[in-house]
């Protein structure tokens, strides 16, 4: 580690997670979701690793993310989950990127872009089955289908998929899961009645892929699971393994007397003479400022509390009389093998989810990809 910190990403772990997920959901196929820079793990390396593990599809949110994968030579079927901005649709269509449409207007804009690109667009029609985010309500669904059918007949699009997304798949037994499954079934039946036969039907995210077998249909869209994370209570099953370890090296170590106020606002004061260590990562690197006082830094085989305010670029640890030295490695989170915190524990402790922790790791933290 030459830099102030490093996020090590085990690519074999990503491949292994996808392989295990493929087995778990078969005969459904796996779409590895690599949006947001592969949940912070690096989109292109994560995509390669996921395809090596058996992912038949890749998913991103924006066209720019899709084109980055295509430029890297990745030719796996690829869906843009929210391709806003129709100025980019022609580029996506030309690069064989599937687009999502949740309104008749969106279908028309994609069809127009297809004419510009000189080839058929592949479209996944999105039904809102209860999340109330993207997708057409069941009231608007027939007009979306009719617009799509006409565009298909005109040769400008092909309906590659019909899909939806859960609100509470990570809350086992939540009645909305069954309600959304029923609504999806209905949306598919209405589509069939309207003469739309999608190549793939998909509604499951990681939590549903793991926990709701009826939700798997032809394809599951697995983001967190790809990286060994899940939002289910208690986190991912043990056969999924976190792929990222975030570490740093102590940049400075010093003895200070008791009664010394530490970091901005002196929100921590040493109780006796002690050794302070400076960990050169802060909230600009993705360490939440709310982590003040939490025992979430691991060094020399044990946990240490964050002493005082987390700054933009650094935080302090009170090491007592532990013989720490400048250059010693500290681990912020990892797979948890040695007792170091996991991103799951960071999320649980801070009232958020592991996804927000890993996607929040700053761009200036180098990612080191290990085969
Ligand atoms: C991000 C996302 C996913 C992946 O969710 P995970 O819980 O990470 O598996 C699936 N579908 C859609 C629409 C998404 O936006």
Short mmCIF file of C-alpha atoms and ligand atoms in Angstrom, two decimals, residues 33 35 39 61 81 126 133 163-165 204-207 221-225 231 355, ligand 1:
data_model
loop_
_atom_site.label_atom_id
_atom_site.label_comp_id
_atom_site.label_asym_id
_atom_site.label_seq_id
_atom_site.Cartn_x
_atom_site.Cartn_y
_atom_site.Cartn_z
CA UNK A 33 -25.50 -5.15 -11.04
CA UNK A 35 -23.86 0.44 -11.09
CA UNK A 39 -20.87 -0.57 -5.61
CA UNK A 61 -28.23 2.66 -14.04
CA UNK A 81 -32.00 0.41 -15.35
CA UNK A 126 -41.05 -1.57 -16.28
CA UNK A 133 -40.59 4.68 -7.80
CA UNK A 163 -39.63 -6.13 -15.11
CA UNK A 164 -40.32 -4.61 -11.72
CA UNK A 165 -38.62 -3.97 -8.38
CA UNK A 204 -35.77 -10.04 -7.83
CA UNK A 205 -32.88 -8.12 -6.27
CA UNK A 206 -30.33 -9.81 -3.98
CA UNK A 207 -32.70 -10.19 -1.02
CA UNK A 221 -30.67 -8.70 -10.59
CA UNK A 222 -28.00 -9.15 -7.96
CA UNK A 223 -26.04 -6.12 -6.80
CA UNK A 224 -25.03 -6.54 -3.18
CA UNK A 225 -24.74 -10.32 -3.40
CA UNK A 231 -29.64 -6.04 3.18
CA UNK A 355 -24.28 -0.66 0.49
C1 LIG B 1 -29.59 -1.56 -7.51
C2 LIG B 1 -30.69 -2.33 -8.06
C3 LIG B 1 -30.71 -3.73 -7.95
C4 LIG B 1 -29.72 -4.50 -7.12
O1 LIG B 1 -30.16 -4.51 -5.77
P1 LIG B 1 -29.36 -5.35 -4.70
O2 LIG B 1 -30.14 -5.27 -3.44
O3 LIG B 1 -28.03 -4.70 -4.56
O4 LIG B 1 -29.25 -6.71 -5.22
C5 LIG B 1 -31.71 -4.41 -8.60
N1 LIG B 1 -32.66 -3.77 -9.30
C6 LIG B 1 -32.68 -2.42 -9.39
C7 LIG B 1 -33.76 -1.75 -10.15
C8 LIG B 1 -31.71 -1.66 -8.77
O5 LIG B 1 -31.75 -0.33 -8.87
#
